[in-house]
Amino acid sequence: MLENLVVAGRFPNRSEAIRVSIRDLIKLEYLIDERIDGEKKSSIIESKVQNEVEENVFT
């Protein structure tokens, strides 16, 4: 696979293809983690708001 990318001219050599692949993988993992963290924070905030609303309605 790496050789095919180099032969096709997408990368100057195998090392560069590996570097770019690892960089992109790290970026992707970071973005996935950020999204998951954001969803967790959003869910926690929604739960707190819901609890406060219920407390205010029922008291």
Short mmCIF file of C-alpha atoms in Angstrom, two decimals:
data_model
loop_
_atom_site.label_atom_id
_atom_site.label_comp_id
_atom_site.label_asym_id
_atom_site.label_seq_id
_atom_site.Cartn_x
_atom_site.Cartn_y
_atom_site.Cartn_z
CA MET A 1 0.00 0.00 0.00
CA LEU A 2 2.73 2.49 0.93
CA GLU A 3 4.69 1.61 -2.17
CA ASN A 4 1.61 2.22 -4.31
CA LEU A 5 1.24 5.73 -2.87
CA VAL A 6 4.91 6.50 -3.50
CA VAL A 7 4.81 5.09 -7.05
CA ALA A 8 1.64 7.10 -7.76
CA GLY A 9 3.52 10.23 -6.69
CA ARG A 10 1.33 10.96 -3.69
CA PHE A 11 4.39 10.94 -1.40
CA PRO A 12 8.08 11.35 -2.12
CA ASN A 13 9.00 8.25 -0.09
CA ARG A 14 7.68 5.65 2.34
CA SER A 15 8.89 7.58 5.38
CA GLU A 16 6.84 10.63 4.45
CA ALA A 17 3.77 8.47 3.83
CA ILE A 18 4.19 6.91 7.27
CA ARG A 19 4.70 10.33 8.94
CA VAL A 20 1.59 11.77 7.33
CA SER A 21 -0.45 8.67 8.17
CA ILE A 22 0.54 8.77 11.82
CA ARG A 23 -0.06 12.54 12.01
CA ASP A 24 -3.53 12.13 10.53
CA LEU A 25 -4.33 9.24 12.87
CA ILE A 26 -3.32 11.31 15.90
CA LYS A 27 -5.44 14.24 14.68
CA LEU A 28 -8.42 11.96 14.16
CA GLU A 29 -8.08 10.42 17.62
CA TYR A 30 -7.81 13.90 19.15
CA LEU A 31 -10.94 15.09 17.34
CA ILE A 32 -12.86 11.99 18.40
CA ASP A 33 -11.81 12.51 22.03
CA GLU A 34 -12.80 16.18 21.88
CA ARG A 35 -16.21 15.30 20.47
CA ILE A 36 -16.82 12.62 23.10
CA ASP A 37 -15.76 15.02 25.88
CA GLY A 38 -18.06 17.70 24.46
CA GLU A 39 -20.98 15.29 24.33
CA LYS A 40 -20.33 14.21 27.93
CA LYS A 41 -20.21 17.83 29.10
CA SER A 42 -23.38 18.62 27.18
CA SER A 43 -25.13 15.61 28.67
CA ILE A 44 -24.05 16.55 32.19
CA ILE A 45 -25.27 20.12 31.73
CA GLU A 46 -28.60 18.91 30.34
CA SER A 47 -29.03 16.58 33.33
CA LYS A 48 -28.30 19.38 35.80
CA VAL A 49 -30.74 21.72 34.07
CA GLN A 50 -33.40 19.02 33.98
CA ASN A 51 -32.89 18.33 37.70
CA GLU A 52 -33.13 22.04 38.54
CA VAL A 53 -36.31 22.40 36.49
CA GLU A 54 -37.88 19.39 38.18
CA GLU A 55 -36.90 20.70 41.62
CA ASN A 56 -38.40 24.12 40.87
CA VAL A 57 -41.59 22.68 39.40
CA PHE A 58 -42.24 20.23 42.21
CA THR A 59 -41.34 22.50 45.14
#
